[in-house]
């Protein structure tokens, strides 16, 4: 009694183990596919962000040069300080994207010296040029040091004297001059550089910095100001799109399409059955016409038998049983003993049967019926 139970438990454990192994294998395949799709989604979003988002900000030092071949006894410079700035990264990639508005400003680090305080206002001119050397845009802005009274300067010096003596602080001001508010480069004549000129021979400058900052609008504004939310939405959209593509590809590979072909085949067979029924009816009508014609010719045979009986020539009844054949749907065939009289009829019945079988191939044959057709001698 325990033997069959143990065998049944062993078979159940084997089947359960196979099912668990198959489920684990399928889960591992699905997990790997999802991880791959997620990685591809992140890669696509990163590629889109890198190609669609231009340079957000660009900063470069400005090094001024001027003439020094004049009389050295004068305190002023021999010419206006001038600097040439390139807007190409690595000498080939443009800093500014086409059609994107940028804010361009110049930061000047100037000492609070008596010369700069007595300088007052001075002009800063910037001219952007293209690859052919033509001036694309030009602008001039004024600047000066912030005013401080002598008392405020004295208090500031006394209060910050420890830091000034230690070298941790300096008496200087940072002047920011906005040159362009919404500068756009032309796609046909891109800007590759600019010339900055300070129109003063007495100005004193520690250092200068040119800053270019992009003003984003639309999708770029959302991508720049909400990077985490944009990344989540973009990766989710890519992941969903890739999952739909993989699902449709799986259905195409397994079923041959989203709608299985069996449904289409059933519809086609339903349409074909109508034509098959019409051909079947035509063939049956032809067979009925041939049967009526054969029945009309039967009395002549019976009269010939009467004459034979009158003459004393009665044929012996055949000891053979009438032949039996399988009656296919819509066909009737009889093996007559008098082959000489009914060869033509049998040939016509054979052609009609072949026409019916060729025109109406039924998917399922019904149960065949056995029929016996009596000979002409039994009709008497």
mmCIF file of N, CA and C in Angstrom, residues 42-88:
data_model
loop_
_atom_site.group_PDB
_atom_site.id
_atom_site.type_symbol
_atom_site.label_atom_id
_atom_site.label_comp_id
_atom_site.label_asym_id
_atom_site.label_seq_id
_atom_site.Cartn_x
_atom_site.Cartn_y
_atom_site.Cartn_z
ATOM 1 N N UNK A 42 17.869 54.279 -20.067
ATOM 2 C CA UNK A 42 18.750 55.290 -19.464
ATOM 3 C C UNK A 42 19.769 55.812 -20.484
ATOM 4 N N UNK A 43 20.299 54.908 -21.289
ATOM 5 C CA UNK A 43 21.269 55.312 -22.308
ATOM 6 C C UNK A 43 20.633 56.239 -23.344
ATOM 7 N N UNK A 44 19.403 55.912 -23.771
ATOM 8 C CA UNK A 44 18.725 56.763 -24.751
ATOM 9 C C UNK A 44 18.435 58.148 -24.177
ATOM 10 N N UNK A 45 17.993 58.190 -22.911
ATOM 11 C CA UNK A 45 17.719 59.494 -22.310
ATOM 12 C C UNK A 45 19.002 60.306 -22.150
ATOM 13 N N UNK A 46 20.075 59.658 -21.726
ATOM 14 C CA UNK A 46 21.341 60.362 -21.599
ATOM 15 C C UNK A 46 21.847 60.888 -22.930
ATOM 16 N N UNK A 47 21.700 60.084 -23.996
ATOM 17 C CA UNK A 47 22.122 60.534 -25.322
ATOM 18 C C UNK A 47 21.280 61.716 -25.795
ATOM 19 N N UNK A 48 19.979 61.642 -25.527
ATOM 20 C CA UNK A 48 19.102 62.757 -25.917
ATOM 21 C C UNK A 48 19.466 64.020 -25.145
ATOM 22 N N UNK A 49 19.706 63.884 -23.858
ATOM 23 C CA UNK A 49 20.042 65.062 -23.040
ATOM 24 C C UNK A 49 21.368 65.675 -23.496
ATOM 25 N N UNK A 50 22.329 64.837 -23.800
ATOM 26 C CA UNK A 50 23.651 65.339 -24.192
ATOM 27 C C UNK A 50 23.589 66.030 -25.549
ATOM 28 N N UNK A 51 22.789 65.490 -26.483
ATOM 29 C CA UNK A 51 22.715 66.066 -27.826
ATOM 30 C C UNK A 51 21.764 67.260 -27.902
ATOM 31 N N UNK A 52 20.717 67.278 -27.047
ATOM 32 C CA UNK A 52 19.714 68.338 -27.139
ATOM 33 C C UNK A 52 20.077 69.555 -26.284
ATOM 34 N N UNK A 53 20.687 69.341 -25.143
ATOM 35 C CA UNK A 53 21.024 70.456 -24.245
ATOM 36 C C UNK A 53 22.366 71.070 -24.658
ATOM 37 N N UNK A 54 22.384 72.345 -24.950
ATOM 38 C CA UNK A 54 23.656 72.996 -25.291
ATOM 39 C C UNK A 54 24.470 73.293 -24.035
ATOM 40 N N UNK A 55 25.590 73.985 -24.236
ATOM 41 C CA UNK A 55 26.429 74.380 -23.112
ATOM 42 C C UNK A 55 25.677 75.377 -22.232
ATOM 43 N N UNK A 56 25.537 75.040 -20.963
ATOM 44 C CA UNK A 56 24.758 75.889 -20.061
ATOM 45 C C UNK A 56 25.514 77.179 -19.756
ATOM 46 N N UNK A 57 26.764 77.078 -19.410
ATOM 47 C CA UNK A 57 27.566 78.269 -19.093
ATOM 48 C C UNK A 57 28.986 78.065 -19.595
ATOM 49 N N UNK A 58 29.589 79.155 -19.956
ATOM 50 C CA UNK A 58 30.958 79.135 -20.470
ATOM 51 C C UNK A 58 31.689 80.321 -19.871
ATOM 52 N N UNK A 59 32.868 80.064 -19.335
ATOM 53 C CA UNK A 59 33.664 81.111 -18.701
ATOM 54 C C UNK A 59 35.107 80.996 -19.174
ATOM 55 N N UNK A 60 35.679 82.128 -19.496
ATOM 56 C CA UNK A 60 37.060 82.137 -19.960
ATOM 57 C C UNK A 60 37.744 83.406 -19.459
ATOM 58 N N UNK A 61 39.011 83.328 -19.096
ATOM 59 C CA UNK A 61 39.734 84.548 -18.665
ATOM 60 C C UNK A 61 40.013 85.459 -19.848
ATOM 61 N N UNK A 62 40.031 86.729 -19.545
ATOM 62 C CA UNK A 62 40.285 87.754 -20.566
ATOM 63 C C UNK A 62 41.651 88.369 -20.273
ATOM 64 N N UNK A 63 42.549 88.225 -21.216
ATOM 65 C CA UNK A 63 43.909 88.760 -21.075
ATOM 66 C C UNK A 63 44.052 89.953 -22.025
ATOM 67 N N UNK A 64 44.211 91.117 -21.428
ATOM 68 C CA UNK A 64 44.314 92.345 -22.219
ATOM 69 C C UNK A 64 45.759 92.596 -22.635
ATOM 70 N N UNK A 65 45.874 93.211 -23.773
ATOM 71 C CA UNK A 65 47.192 93.646 -24.249
ATOM 72 C C UNK A 65 47.052 95.082 -24.767
ATOM 73 N N UNK A 66 48.151 95.806 -24.746
ATOM 74 C CA UNK A 66 48.149 97.222 -25.159
ATOM 75 C C UNK A 66 49.558 97.564 -25.627
ATOM 76 N N UNK A 67 49.679 98.688 -26.247
ATOM 77 C CA UNK A 67 50.978 99.137 -26.759
ATOM 78 C C UNK A 67 51.828 99.695 -25.620
ATOM 79 N N UNK A 68 53.111 99.489 -25.736
ATOM 80 C CA UNK A 68 54.058 99.984 -24.716
ATOM 81 C C UNK A 68 55.253 100.697 -25.347
ATOM 82 N N UNK A 69 55.075 101.185 -26.585
ATOM 83 C CA UNK A 69 56.187 101.839 -27.289
ATOM 84 C C UNK A 69 56.100 103.357 -27.211
ATOM 85 N N UNK A 70 55.319 103.891 -26.291
ATOM 86 C CA UNK A 70 55.197 105.340 -26.154
ATOM 87 C C UNK A 70 56.150 105.847 -25.066
ATOM 88 N N UNK A 71 56.008 107.098 -24.704
ATOM 89 C CA UNK A 71 56.878 107.707 -23.695
ATOM 90 C C UNK A 71 56.569 107.113 -22.327
ATOM 91 N N UNK A 72 57.584 106.576 -21.680
ATOM 92 C CA UNK A 72 57.363 105.892 -20.402
ATOM 93 C C UNK A 72 57.149 106.849 -19.248
ATOM 94 N N UNK A 73 57.419 108.111 -19.472
ATOM 95 C CA UNK A 73 57.240 109.061 -18.386
ATOM 96 C C UNK A 73 55.773 109.334 -18.067
ATOM 97 N N UNK A 74 54.905 109.090 -19.017
ATOM 98 C CA UNK A 74 53.487 109.306 -18.786
ATOM 99 C C UNK A 74 52.912 108.139 -18.001
ATOM 100 N N UNK A 75 51.946 108.441 -17.142
ATOM 101 C CA UNK A 75 51.318 107.399 -16.331
ATOM 102 C C UNK A 75 50.252 106.627 -17.092
ATOM 103 N N UNK A 76 49.753 107.185 -18.149
ATOM 104 C CA UNK A 76 48.704 106.506 -18.914
ATOM 105 C C UNK A 76 49.313 105.469 -19.861
ATOM 106 N N UNK A 77 48.468 104.597 -20.360
ATOM 107 C CA UNK A 77 48.896 103.543 -21.282
ATOM 108 C C UNK A 77 49.071 104.111 -22.679
ATOM 109 N N UNK A 78 49.788 103.365 -23.498
ATOM 110 C CA UNK A 78 50.017 103.805 -24.871
ATOM 111 C C UNK A 78 48.815 103.578 -25.777
ATOM 112 N N UNK A 79 47.945 102.636 -25.412
ATOM 113 C CA UNK A 79 46.743 102.347 -26.210
ATOM 114 C C UNK A 79 45.672 101.771 -25.289
ATOM 115 N N UNK A 80 44.467 101.588 -25.841
ATOM 116 C CA UNK A 80 43.395 100.988 -25.066
ATOM 117 C C UNK A 80 43.675 99.492 -24.839
ATOM 118 N N UNK A 81 43.396 98.989 -23.648
ATOM 119 C CA UNK A 81 43.535 97.532 -23.444
ATOM 120 C C UNK A 81 42.536 96.773 -24.318
ATOM 121 N N UNK A 82 43.031 95.727 -24.942
ATOM 122 C CA UNK A 82 42.212 94.960 -25.895
ATOM 123 C C UNK A 82 42.494 93.475 -25.705
ATOM 124 N N UNK A 83 41.451 92.646 -25.916
ATOM 125 C CA UNK A 83 41.586 91.182 -25.776
ATOM 126 C C UNK A 83 40.761 90.502 -26.868
ATOM 127 N N UNK A 84 41.276 89.386 -27.354
ATOM 128 C CA UNK A 84 40.591 88.580 -28.385
ATOM 129 C C UNK A 84 40.190 87.251 -27.754
ATOM 130 N N UNK A 85 38.885 86.965 -27.750
ATOM 131 C CA UNK A 85 38.332 85.763 -27.113
ATOM 132 C C UNK A 85 37.786 84.826 -28.182
ATOM 133 N N UNK A 86 38.100 83.546 -28.057
ATOM 134 C CA UNK A 86 37.585 82.523 -28.975
ATOM 135 C C UNK A 86 36.373 81.820 -28.347
ATOM 136 N N UNK A 87 35.332 81.599 -29.171
ATOM 137 C CA UNK A 87 34.126 80.907 -28.736
ATOM 138 C C UNK A 87 34.084 79.459 -29.241
ATOM 139 N N UNK A 88 35.242 78.868 -29.389
ATOM 140 C CA UNK A 88 35.338 77.480 -29.847
ATOM 141 C C UNK A 88 36.024 76.650 -28.772
#
